[in-house]
């Protein structure tokens, strides 16, 4: 384990011996989910953890919340840092290493994204089946710790197929419509131009955003089973008829919260059936 990860884990272990089975990262405007935990064991502000990256963006208040959802021990990140804040990729993904080291074997990533595919509308929920990482630095660049994962990890199935299958089934049982798509992470913080969106469309991207792929690569490298869900807060530039704003993205998250909450709860519940099979 790298020194900075060990220091975070040592601090957290001085507060709690809670061992999460799953980790959940909440995206822009989606932080309200933390009120839906069935029980809370402990909360740790990121600012208390030595060397832990702290976000500066409104709508990303930062703390770990540990507790239970559907009987699954869960560590939840309310707030996350983004690459565009100026953090090195290694710092952006540090929280993933920490949650894995605490025991999390499953990772649920959520984000707000711009919709590119014509099948999507604001409010659509999209289960990621793949991603495009080519426009951002790879978070695994640098010295590789063989205890964390291999130097040249395969990326043909980043989003665990069995978990995806279970989540699709759970979404249908919870009566939540769920699309499937390919996500492209760009650095941000500026939104895309219409020409950039036309390019991404040709490359096969269905949704675009400023997070998630760095985290997914890291978690897959570490051997976690990854599931990611995008919430389409807006249609992407050029497809949309008006200028984009962060306020619109946050407001759309608030509107979709009840459906999103039902889906995420159902998704986390699948961990039990994953293990039973
Ligand atoms: N582009 C990039 N990131 C986003 C968008 C978008 O349109 N909406 C929410 N996050």
PDB file of C-alpha atoms and ligand atoms in Angstrom:
ATOM      1  CA  UNK A   1       0.000   0.000   0.000  1.00  0.00           C
ATOM      2  CA  UNK A   2       1.350   3.431  -0.890  1.00  0.00           C
ATOM      3  CA  UNK A   3       2.280   5.677   2.032  1.00  0.00           C
ATOM      4  CA  UNK A   4      -0.445   8.288   1.439  1.00  0.00           C
ATOM      5  CA  UNK A   5      -3.131   5.574   1.267  1.00  0.00           C
ATOM      6  CA  UNK A   6      -1.786   3.950   4.445  1.00  0.00           C
ATOM      7  CA  UNK A   7      -1.889   7.258   6.329  1.00  0.00           C
ATOM      8  CA  UNK A   8      -5.537   7.812   5.420  1.00  0.00           C
ATOM      9  CA  UNK A   9      -6.464   4.241   6.368  1.00  0.00           C
ATOM     10  CA  UNK A  10      -4.591   4.500   9.686  1.00  0.00           C
ATOM     11  CA  UNK A  11      -6.493   7.672  10.567  1.00  0.00           C
ATOM     12  CA  UNK A  12      -9.882   6.173   9.612  1.00  0.00           C
ATOM     13  CA  UNK A  13      -9.091   2.998  11.559  1.00  0.00           C
ATOM     14  CA  UNK A  14      -8.374   5.157  14.653  1.00  0.00           C
ATOM     15  CA  UNK A  15     -12.055   6.199  14.464  1.00  0.00           C
ATOM     16  CA  UNK A  16     -13.929   3.129  13.283  1.00  0.00           C
ATOM     17  CA  UNK A  17     -13.438  -0.583  12.616  1.00  0.00           C
ATOM     18  CA  UNK A  18     -16.375  -0.598  10.154  1.00  0.00           C
ATOM     19  CA  UNK A  19     -15.596  -2.802   7.143  1.00  0.00           C
ATOM     20  CA  UNK A  20     -17.573  -1.796   4.041  1.00  0.00           C
ATOM     21  CA  UNK A  21     -18.526  -4.375   1.424  1.00  0.00           C
ATOM     22  CA  UNK A  22     -19.444  -1.718  -1.154  1.00  0.00           C
ATOM     23  CA  UNK A  23     -18.429   1.857  -1.909  1.00  0.00           C
ATOM     24  CA  UNK A  24     -20.679   4.517  -3.405  1.00  0.00           C
ATOM     25  CA  UNK A  25     -19.536   7.797  -4.976  1.00  0.00           C
ATOM     26  CA  UNK A  26     -22.250  10.437  -5.311  1.00  0.00           C
ATOM     27  CA  UNK A  27     -22.122  12.889  -8.218  1.00  0.00           C
ATOM     28  CA  UNK A  28     -23.141  16.543  -8.593  1.00  0.00           C
ATOM     29  CA  UNK A  29     -26.467  17.375  -6.999  1.00  0.00           C
ATOM     30  CA  UNK A  30     -26.953  13.746  -5.915  1.00  0.00           C
ATOM     31  CA  UNK A  31     -25.670  14.111  -2.347  1.00  0.00           C
ATOM     32  CA  UNK A  32     -29.197  13.839  -0.900  1.00  0.00           C
ATOM     33  CA  UNK A  33     -28.868  10.055  -1.136  1.00  0.00           C
ATOM     34  CA  UNK A  34     -27.000  10.007   2.172  1.00  0.00           C
ATOM     35  CA  UNK A  35     -30.294  10.722   3.974  1.00  0.00           C
ATOM     36  CA  UNK A  36     -31.610   7.458   2.578  1.00  0.00           C
ATOM     37  CA  UNK A  37     -29.117   5.174   4.300  1.00  0.00           C
ATOM     38  CA  UNK A  38     -30.954   2.651   6.488  1.00  0.00           C
ATOM     39  CA  UNK A  39     -28.535   3.310   9.340  1.00  0.00           C
ATOM     40  CA  UNK A  40     -25.401   5.395   9.795  1.00  0.00           C
ATOM     41  CA  UNK A  41     -22.420   4.069  11.740  1.00  0.00           C
ATOM     42  CA  UNK A  42     -20.033   6.998  11.366  1.00  0.00           C
ATOM     43  CA  UNK A  43     -19.226  10.125   9.383  1.00  0.00           C
ATOM     44  CA  UNK A  44     -15.712  11.432   8.686  1.00  0.00           C
ATOM     45  CA  UNK A  45     -15.122  14.824   7.026  1.00  0.00           C
ATOM     46  CA  UNK A  46     -12.417  14.573   4.355  1.00  0.00           C
ATOM     47  CA  UNK A  47     -10.731  17.617   5.877  1.00  0.00           C
ATOM     48  CA  UNK A  48      -9.935  15.553   9.028  1.00  0.00           C
ATOM     49  CA  UNK A  49      -8.080  12.860   7.041  1.00  0.00           C
ATOM     50  CA  UNK A  50      -4.341  13.521   6.575  1.00  0.00           C
ATOM     51  CA  UNK A  51      -3.461  14.183   2.925  1.00  0.00           C
ATOM     52  CA  UNK A  52      -7.003  13.550   1.689  1.00  0.00           C
ATOM     53  CA  UNK A  53      -8.126  15.738  -1.266  1.00  0.00           C
ATOM     54  CA  UNK A  54     -10.927  18.176  -0.422  1.00  0.00           C
ATOM     55  CA  UNK A  55     -13.271  19.625  -3.057  1.00  0.00           C
ATOM     56  CA  UNK A  56     -13.824  23.304  -3.608  1.00  0.00           C
ATOM     57  CA  UNK A  57     -16.884  23.018  -5.874  1.00  0.00           C
ATOM     58  CA  UNK A  58     -20.332  23.990  -4.607  1.00  0.00           C
ATOM     59  CA  UNK A  59     -22.618  20.926  -4.459  1.00  0.00           C
ATOM     60  CA  UNK A  60     -19.715  18.641  -3.480  1.00  0.00           C
ATOM     61  CA  UNK A  61     -19.582  18.911   0.362  1.00  0.00           C
ATOM     62  CA  UNK A  62     -16.999  16.370   1.426  1.00  0.00           C
ATOM     63  CA  UNK A  63     -17.307  13.524   3.883  1.00  0.00           C
ATOM     64  CA  UNK A  64     -17.334   9.749   4.152  1.00  0.00           C
ATOM     65  CA  UNK A  65     -20.547   8.298   5.507  1.00  0.00           C
ATOM     66  CA  UNK A  66     -20.501   4.668   6.615  1.00  0.00           C
ATOM     67  CA  UNK A  67     -23.635   2.676   7.233  1.00  0.00           C
ATOM     68  CA  UNK A  68     -26.027   0.158   5.764  1.00  0.00           C
ATOM     69  CA  UNK A  69     -28.201   0.116   2.655  1.00  0.00           C
ATOM     70  CA  UNK A  70     -30.364  -2.950   2.001  1.00  0.00           C
ATOM     71  CA  UNK A  71     -28.295  -4.798   4.609  1.00  0.00           C
ATOM     72  CA  UNK A  72     -25.044  -4.111   2.732  1.00  0.00           C
ATOM     73  CA  UNK A  73     -22.235  -2.391   4.686  1.00  0.00           C
ATOM     74  CA  UNK A  74     -21.519   0.697   2.617  1.00  0.00           C
ATOM     75  CA  UNK A  75     -18.987   3.504   2.553  1.00  0.00           C
ATOM     76  CA  UNK A  76     -20.435   6.492   0.793  1.00  0.00           C
ATOM     77  CA  UNK A  77     -18.548   9.487  -0.567  1.00  0.00           C
ATOM     78  CA  UNK A  78     -20.627  12.610  -0.338  1.00  0.00           C
ATOM     79  CA  UNK A  79     -18.523  14.895  -2.509  1.00  0.00           C
ATOM     80  CA  UNK A  80     -15.453  14.075  -4.556  1.00  0.00           C
ATOM     81  CA  UNK A  81     -12.592  16.008  -6.113  1.00  0.00           C
ATOM     82  CA  UNK A  82     -12.311  16.460  -9.841  1.00  0.00           C
ATOM     83  CA  UNK A  83      -9.259  16.628 -12.058  1.00  0.00           C
ATOM     84  CA  UNK A  84     -10.259  20.153 -13.174  1.00  0.00           C
ATOM     85  CA  UNK A  85      -9.780  21.430  -9.621  1.00  0.00           C
ATOM     86  CA  UNK A  86      -6.057  21.094 -10.200  1.00  0.00           C
ATOM     87  CA  UNK A  87      -5.436  17.855  -8.313  1.00  0.00           C
ATOM     88  CA  UNK A  88      -3.026  15.353  -9.823  1.00  0.00           C
ATOM     89  CA  UNK A  89      -4.747  12.217 -11.196  1.00  0.00           C
ATOM     90  CA  UNK A  90      -3.132  10.221  -8.363  1.00  0.00           C
ATOM     91  CA  UNK A  91      -4.917  12.440  -5.816  1.00  0.00           C
ATOM     92  CA  UNK A  92      -8.223  12.286  -7.682  1.00  0.00           C
ATOM     93  CA  UNK A  93      -8.213   8.498  -7.288  1.00  0.00           C
ATOM     94  CA  UNK A  94      -6.712   8.301  -3.774  1.00  0.00           C
ATOM     95  CA  UNK A  95     -10.200   7.932  -2.188  1.00  0.00           C
ATOM     96  CA  UNK A  96     -10.790   4.788  -4.271  1.00  0.00           C
ATOM     97  CA  UNK A  97      -7.583   3.209  -3.018  1.00  0.00           C
ATOM     98  CA  UNK A  98      -8.564   4.103   0.545  1.00  0.00           C
ATOM     99  CA  UNK A  99     -12.079   2.619   0.274  1.00  0.00           C
ATOM    100  CA  UNK A 100     -10.661  -0.541  -1.283  1.00  0.00           C
ATOM    101  CA  UNK A 101      -8.082  -0.805   1.503  1.00  0.00           C
ATOM    102  CA  UNK A 102     -10.877  -0.460   4.087  1.00  0.00           C
ATOM    103  CA  UNK A 103     -12.506  -3.547   2.575  1.00  0.00           C
ATOM    104  CA  UNK A 104     -14.841  -2.401  -0.224  1.00  0.00           C
ATOM    105  CA  UNK A 105     -15.008  -4.990  -3.008  1.00  0.00           C
ATOM    106  CA  UNK A 106     -17.811  -3.389  -5.022  1.00  0.00           C
ATOM    107  CA  UNK A 107     -17.859   0.171  -6.334  1.00  0.00           C
ATOM    108  CA  UNK A 108     -20.909   2.141  -7.440  1.00  0.00           C
ATOM    109  CA  UNK A 109     -20.020   5.374  -9.224  1.00  0.00           C
ATOM    110  CA  UNK A 110     -22.637   7.981 -10.028  1.00  0.00           C
ATOM    111  CA  UNK A 111     -22.378  11.196 -11.984  1.00  0.00           C
ATOM    112  CA  UNK A 112     -24.328  13.909 -13.726  1.00  0.00           C
ATOM    113  CA  UNK A 113     -23.607  13.879 -17.450  1.00  0.00           C
ATOM    114  CA  UNK A 114     -24.499  15.538 -20.710  1.00  0.00           C
ATOM    115  CA  UNK A 115     -26.593  13.400 -23.049  1.00  0.00           C
ATOM    116  CA  UNK A 116     -25.195  12.866 -26.562  1.00  0.00           C
ATOM    117  CA  UNK A 117     -27.193   9.917 -27.870  1.00  0.00           C
ATOM    118  CA  UNK A 118     -30.584  10.853 -29.326  1.00  0.00           C
ATOM    119  CA  UNK A 119     -32.178   8.058 -27.234  1.00  0.00           C
ATOM    120  CA  UNK A 120     -31.450  10.055 -24.084  1.00  0.00           C
ATOM    121  CA  UNK A 121     -33.361  12.948 -22.518  1.00  0.00           C
ATOM    122  CA  UNK A 122     -32.686  15.100 -19.453  1.00  0.00           C
ATOM    123  CA  UNK A 123     -33.604  12.860 -16.511  1.00  0.00           C
ATOM    124  CA  UNK A 124     -32.537   9.605 -18.228  1.00  0.00           C
ATOM    125  CA  UNK A 125     -30.516   7.179 -16.103  1.00  0.00           C
ATOM    126  CA  UNK A 126     -27.756   5.340 -17.952  1.00  0.00           C
ATOM    127  CA  UNK A 127     -25.864   2.247 -16.830  1.00  0.00           C
ATOM    128  CA  UNK A 128     -22.364   2.484 -18.275  1.00  0.00           C
ATOM    129  CA  UNK A 129     -21.204  -0.499 -20.287  1.00  0.00           C
ATOM    130  CA  UNK A 130     -17.884   1.039 -21.359  1.00  0.00           C
ATOM    131  CA  UNK A 131     -15.951   4.289 -21.447  1.00  0.00           C
ATOM    132  CA  UNK A 132     -13.550   6.434 -23.481  1.00  0.00           C
ATOM    133  CA  UNK A 133     -10.551   7.635 -21.477  1.00  0.00           C
ATOM    134  CA  UNK A 134      -8.372   8.925 -24.331  1.00  0.00           C
ATOM    135  CA  UNK A 135      -8.745  12.630 -23.576  1.00  0.00           C
ATOM    136  CA  UNK A 136      -7.589  12.526 -19.954  1.00  0.00           C
ATOM    137  CA  UNK A 137      -4.349  11.346 -18.346  1.00  0.00           C
ATOM    138  CA  UNK A 138      -4.361   7.750 -17.190  1.00  0.00           C
ATOM    139  CA  UNK A 139      -4.499   7.643 -13.356  1.00  0.00           C
ATOM    140  CA  UNK A 140      -2.166   4.607 -13.330  1.00  0.00           C
ATOM    141  CA  UNK A 141       0.754   6.576 -14.801  1.00  0.00           C
ATOM    142  CA  UNK A 142       3.672   6.491 -12.377  1.00  0.00           C
ATOM    143  CA  UNK A 143       5.205   3.803 -10.230  1.00  0.00           C
ATOM    144  CA  UNK A 144       3.025   0.674 -10.001  1.00  0.00           C
ATOM    145  CA  UNK A 145       2.552  -1.022  -6.669  1.00  0.00           C
ATOM    146  CA  UNK A 146       2.143  -4.722  -7.597  1.00  0.00           C
ATOM    147  CA  UNK A 147       0.139  -5.262  -4.394  1.00  0.00           C
ATOM    148  CA  UNK A 148      -2.435  -2.808  -5.771  1.00  0.00           C
ATOM    149  CA  UNK A 149      -2.750  -4.251  -9.256  1.00  0.00           C
ATOM    150  CA  UNK A 150      -0.841  -5.168 -12.382  1.00  0.00           C
ATOM    151  CA  UNK A 151       1.256  -2.787 -14.498  1.00  0.00           C
ATOM    152  CA  UNK A 152      -0.729  -3.309 -17.696  1.00  0.00           C
ATOM    153  CA  UNK A 153      -4.281  -4.089 -16.627  1.00  0.00           C
ATOM    154  CA  UNK A 154      -6.829  -5.354 -19.131  1.00  0.00           C
ATOM    155  CA  UNK A 155      -9.723  -2.934 -19.702  1.00  0.00           C
ATOM    156  CA  UNK A 156     -12.049  -5.042 -21.837  1.00  0.00           C
ATOM    157  CA  UNK A 157     -14.629  -5.324 -19.046  1.00  0.00           C
ATOM    158  CA  UNK A 158     -14.216  -2.405 -16.649  1.00  0.00           C
ATOM    159  CA  UNK A 159     -17.916  -2.424 -15.738  1.00  0.00           C
ATOM    160  CA  UNK A 160     -18.544  -5.868 -14.297  1.00  0.00           C
ATOM    161  CA  UNK A 161     -20.930  -7.765 -16.637  1.00  0.00           C
ATOM    162  CA  UNK A 162     -22.518  -9.873 -13.891  1.00  0.00           C
ATOM    163  CA  UNK A 163     -23.114  -6.805 -11.720  1.00  0.00           C
ATOM    164  CA  UNK A 164     -24.605  -4.954 -14.701  1.00  0.00           C
ATOM    165  CA  UNK A 165     -26.966  -7.814 -15.376  1.00  0.00           C
ATOM    166  CA  UNK A 166     -28.128  -7.846 -11.752  1.00  0.00           C
ATOM    167  CA  UNK A 167     -28.555  -4.052 -11.721  1.00  0.00           C
ATOM    168  CA  UNK A 168     -30.659  -4.119 -14.914  1.00  0.00           C
ATOM    169  CA  UNK A 169     -32.911  -6.722 -13.291  1.00  0.00           C
ATOM    170  CA  UNK A 170     -33.116  -4.767 -10.018  1.00  0.00           C
ATOM    171  CA  UNK A 171     -33.955  -1.530 -11.894  1.00  0.00           C
ATOM    172  CA  UNK A 172     -36.808  -3.230 -13.694  1.00  0.00           C
ATOM    173  CA  UNK A 173     -38.131  -4.673 -10.397  1.00  0.00           C
ATOM    174  CA  UNK A 174     -37.911  -1.192  -8.831  1.00  0.00           C
ATOM    175  CA  UNK A 175     -39.789   0.175 -11.878  1.00  0.00           C
ATOM    176  CA  UNK A 176     -36.965   2.531 -12.870  1.00  0.00           C
ATOM    177  CA  UNK A 177     -36.155   2.929 -16.564  1.00  0.00           C
ATOM    178  CA  UNK A 178     -32.453   2.362 -17.166  1.00  0.00           C
ATOM    179  CA  UNK A 179     -30.620   2.896 -20.461  1.00  0.00           C
ATOM    180  CA  UNK A 180     -27.195   1.528 -21.364  1.00  0.00           C
ATOM    181  CA  UNK A 181     -24.371   3.681 -22.716  1.00  0.00           C
ATOM    182  CA  UNK A 182     -20.723   4.580 -23.231  1.00  0.00           C
ATOM    183  CA  UNK A 183     -19.324   7.462 -21.146  1.00  0.00           C
ATOM    184  CA  UNK A 184     -16.529   9.769 -22.176  1.00  0.00           C
ATOM    185  CA  UNK A 185     -14.614  11.720 -19.514  1.00  0.00           C
ATOM    186  CA  UNK A 186     -13.155  15.069 -20.519  1.00  0.00           C
ATOM    187  CA  UNK A 187     -11.099  17.222 -18.197  1.00  0.00           C
ATOM    188  CA  UNK A 188     -13.527  20.166 -17.966  1.00  0.00           C
ATOM    189  CA  UNK A 189     -14.126  22.569 -16.349  1.00  0.00           C
ATOM    190  CA  UNK A 190     -15.488  24.220 -19.486  1.00  0.00           C
ATOM    191  CA  UNK A 191     -18.384  22.391 -21.067  1.00  0.00           C
ATOM    192  CA  UNK A 192     -17.904  21.123 -24.622  1.00  0.00           C
ATOM    193  CA  UNK A 193     -18.419  22.986 -27.851  1.00  0.00           C
ATOM    194  CA  UNK A 194     -21.003  21.676 -30.349  1.00  0.00           C
ATOM    195  CA  UNK A 195     -18.107  20.570 -32.619  1.00  0.00           C
ATOM    196  CA  UNK A 196     -16.577  18.556 -29.773  1.00  0.00           C
ATOM    197  CA  UNK A 197     -19.909  16.882 -29.096  1.00  0.00           C
ATOM    198  CA  UNK A 198     -20.275  15.961 -32.786  1.00  0.00           C
ATOM    199  CA  UNK A 199     -16.787  14.405 -32.555  1.00  0.00           C
ATOM    200  CA  UNK A 200     -17.664  12.412 -29.432  1.00  0.00           C
ATOM    201  CA  UNK A 201     -20.878  11.236 -31.086  1.00  0.00           C
ATOM    202  CA  UNK A 202     -18.834   9.814 -33.985  1.00  0.00           C
ATOM    203  CA  UNK A 203     -16.493   8.123 -31.525  1.00  0.00           C
ATOM    204  CA  UNK A 204     -19.412   6.247 -29.991  1.00  0.00           C
ATOM    205  CA  UNK A 205     -19.954   8.174 -26.761  1.00  0.00           C
ATOM    206  CA  UNK A 206     -23.530   8.358 -25.433  1.00  0.00           C
ATOM    207  CA  UNK A 207     -22.826  10.538 -22.386  1.00  0.00           C
ATOM    208  CA  UNK A 208     -20.100  13.001 -21.461  1.00  0.00           C
ATOM    209  CA  UNK A 209     -18.853  14.265 -18.109  1.00  0.00           C
ATOM    210  CA  UNK A 210     -15.885  15.326 -16.009  1.00  0.00           C
ATOM    211  CA  UNK A 211     -15.445  12.385 -13.610  1.00  0.00           C
ATOM    212  CA  UNK A 212     -15.847   8.621 -13.189  1.00  0.00           C
ATOM    213  CA  UNK A 213     -13.408   7.185 -15.756  1.00  0.00           C
ATOM    214  CA  UNK A 214     -10.285   7.866 -13.691  1.00  0.00           C
ATOM    215  CA  UNK A 215     -12.008   6.293 -10.695  1.00  0.00           C
ATOM    216  CA  UNK A 216     -13.289   3.316 -12.709  1.00  0.00           C
ATOM    217  CA  UNK A 217      -9.819   2.581 -14.152  1.00  0.00           C
ATOM    218  CA  UNK A 218      -8.274   2.698 -10.665  1.00  0.00           C
ATOM    219  CA  UNK A 219     -10.930   0.536  -9.048  1.00  0.00           C
ATOM    220  CA  UNK A 220     -10.748  -2.027 -11.860  1.00  0.00           C
ATOM    221  CA  UNK A 221      -6.957  -2.053 -11.514  1.00  0.00           C
ATOM    222  CA  UNK A 222      -7.423  -2.782  -7.810  1.00  0.00           C
ATOM    223  CA  UNK A 223      -9.764  -5.692  -8.607  1.00  0.00           C
ATOM    224  CA  UNK A 224     -13.008  -4.062  -7.451  1.00  0.00           C
ATOM    225  CA  UNK A 225     -16.263  -4.909  -9.213  1.00  0.00           C
ATOM    226  CA  UNK A 226     -17.360  -1.631 -10.757  1.00  0.00           C
ATOM    227  CA  UNK A 227     -20.811  -0.342 -11.665  1.00  0.00           C
ATOM    228  CA  UNK A 228     -21.413   3.226 -12.877  1.00  0.00           C
ATOM    229  CA  UNK A 229     -24.654   5.109 -13.415  1.00  0.00           C
ATOM    230  CA  UNK A 230     -24.959   8.443 -15.208  1.00  0.00           C
ATOM    231  CA  UNK A 231     -27.849  10.720 -14.656  1.00  0.00           C
ATOM    232  CA  UNK A 232     -28.445  12.901 -17.752  1.00  0.00           C
ATOM    233  CA  UNK A 233     -28.788  16.410 -16.334  1.00  0.00           C
ATOM    234  CA  UNK A 234     -28.867  18.111 -19.748  1.00  0.00           C
ATOM    235  CA  UNK A 235     -28.462  17.390 -23.411  1.00  0.00           C
ATOM    236  CA  UNK A 236     -24.883  18.146 -24.484  1.00  0.00           C
ATOM    237  CA  UNK A 237     -23.839  21.350 -26.264  1.00  0.00           C
ATOM    238  CA  UNK A 238     -25.316  21.772 -29.729  1.00  0.00           C
ATOM    239  CA  UNK A 239     -27.974  19.136 -29.016  1.00  0.00           C
ATOM    240  CA  UNK A 240     -29.230  21.409 -26.258  1.00  0.00           C
ATOM    241  CA  UNK A 241     -30.895  24.628 -27.412  1.00  0.00           C
ATOM    242  CA  UNK A 242     -29.574  26.831 -24.577  1.00  0.00           C
ATOM    243  CA  UNK A 243     -26.296  27.604 -22.771  1.00  0.00           C
ATOM    244  CA  UNK A 244     -25.243  25.150 -20.045  1.00  0.00           C
ATOM    245  CA  UNK A 245     -24.815  26.053 -16.388  1.00  0.00           C
ATOM    246  CA  UNK A 246     -23.725  24.232 -13.227  1.00  0.00           C
ATOM    247  CA  UNK A 247     -26.983  25.438 -11.601  1.00  0.00           C
ATOM    248  CA  UNK A 248     -28.993  23.549 -14.227  1.00  0.00           C
ATOM    249  CA  UNK A 249     -26.956  20.393 -13.572  1.00  0.00           C
ATOM    250  CA  UNK A 250     -27.511  20.606  -9.799  1.00  0.00           C
ATOM    251  CA  UNK A 251     -31.226  21.416 -10.113  1.00  0.00           C
ATOM    252  CA  UNK A 252     -31.784  18.474 -12.472  1.00  0.00           C
ATOM    253  CA  UNK A 253     -30.125  16.205  -9.875  1.00  0.00           C
ATOM    254  CA  UNK A 254     -32.542  17.401  -7.213  1.00  0.00           C
ATOM    255  CA  UNK A 255     -35.515  16.740  -9.519  1.00  0.00           C
ATOM    256  CA  UNK A 256     -34.367  13.210 -10.329  1.00  0.00           C
ATOM    257  CA  UNK A 257     -33.392  12.362  -6.739  1.00  0.00           C
ATOM    258  CA  UNK A 258     -36.340  10.072  -5.834  1.00  0.00           C
ATOM    259  CA  UNK A 259     -35.908   7.880  -8.940  1.00  0.00           C
ATOM    260  CA  UNK A 260     -32.165   7.914  -8.611  1.00  0.00           C
ATOM    261  CA  UNK A 261     -32.388   6.926  -4.936  1.00  0.00           C
ATOM    262  CA  UNK A 262     -34.625   3.970  -5.745  1.00  0.00           C
ATOM    263  CA  UNK A 263     -32.228   2.822  -8.445  1.00  0.00           C
ATOM    264  CA  UNK A 264     -29.075   3.177  -6.344  1.00  0.00           C
ATOM    265  CA  UNK A 265     -30.646   1.360  -3.372  1.00  0.00           C
ATOM    266  CA  UNK A 266     -31.732  -1.466  -5.657  1.00  0.00           C
ATOM    267  CA  UNK A 267     -28.273  -1.543  -7.280  1.00  0.00           C
ATOM    268  CA  UNK A 268     -26.498  -1.815  -3.930  1.00  0.00           C
ATOM    269  CA  UNK A 269     -28.900  -4.563  -2.884  1.00  0.00           C
ATOM    270  CA  UNK A 270     -27.612  -6.692  -5.787  1.00  0.00           C
ATOM    271  CA  UNK A 271     -24.329  -7.182  -3.932  1.00  0.00           C
ATOM    272  CA  UNK A 272     -26.093  -9.818  -1.797  1.00  0.00           C
ATOM    273  CA  UNK A 273     -27.289 -11.813  -4.818  1.00  0.00           C
ATOM    274  CA  UNK A 274     -23.901 -11.375  -6.541  1.00  0.00           C
ATOM    275  CA  UNK A 275     -22.253 -13.062  -3.602  1.00  0.00           C
ATOM    276  CA  UNK A 276     -24.920 -15.749  -3.228  1.00  0.00           C
ATOM    277  CA  UNK A 277     -24.621 -16.941  -6.847  1.00  0.00           C
TER     278      UNK A 277
HETATM  279  N1  LIG B   1     -20.759  18.083 -20.248  1.00  0.00           N
HETATM  280  C1  LIG B   1     -19.806  17.708 -19.375  1.00  0.00           C
HETATM  281  N2  LIG B   1     -20.048  17.424 -18.109  1.00  0.00           N
HETATM  282  C2  LIG B   1     -21.320  17.493 -17.684  1.00  0.00           C
HETATM  283  C3  LIG B   1     -22.362  17.882 -18.536  1.00  0.00           C
HETATM  284  C4  LIG B   1     -22.069  18.192 -19.888  1.00  0.00           C
HETATM  285  O1  LIG B   1     -22.939  18.537 -20.711  1.00  0.00           O
HETATM  286  N3  LIG B   1     -23.504  17.856 -17.787  1.00  0.00           N
HETATM  287  C5  LIG B   1     -23.155  17.454 -16.545  1.00  0.00           C
HETATM  288  N4  LIG B   1     -21.819  17.242 -16.472  1.00  0.00           N
END
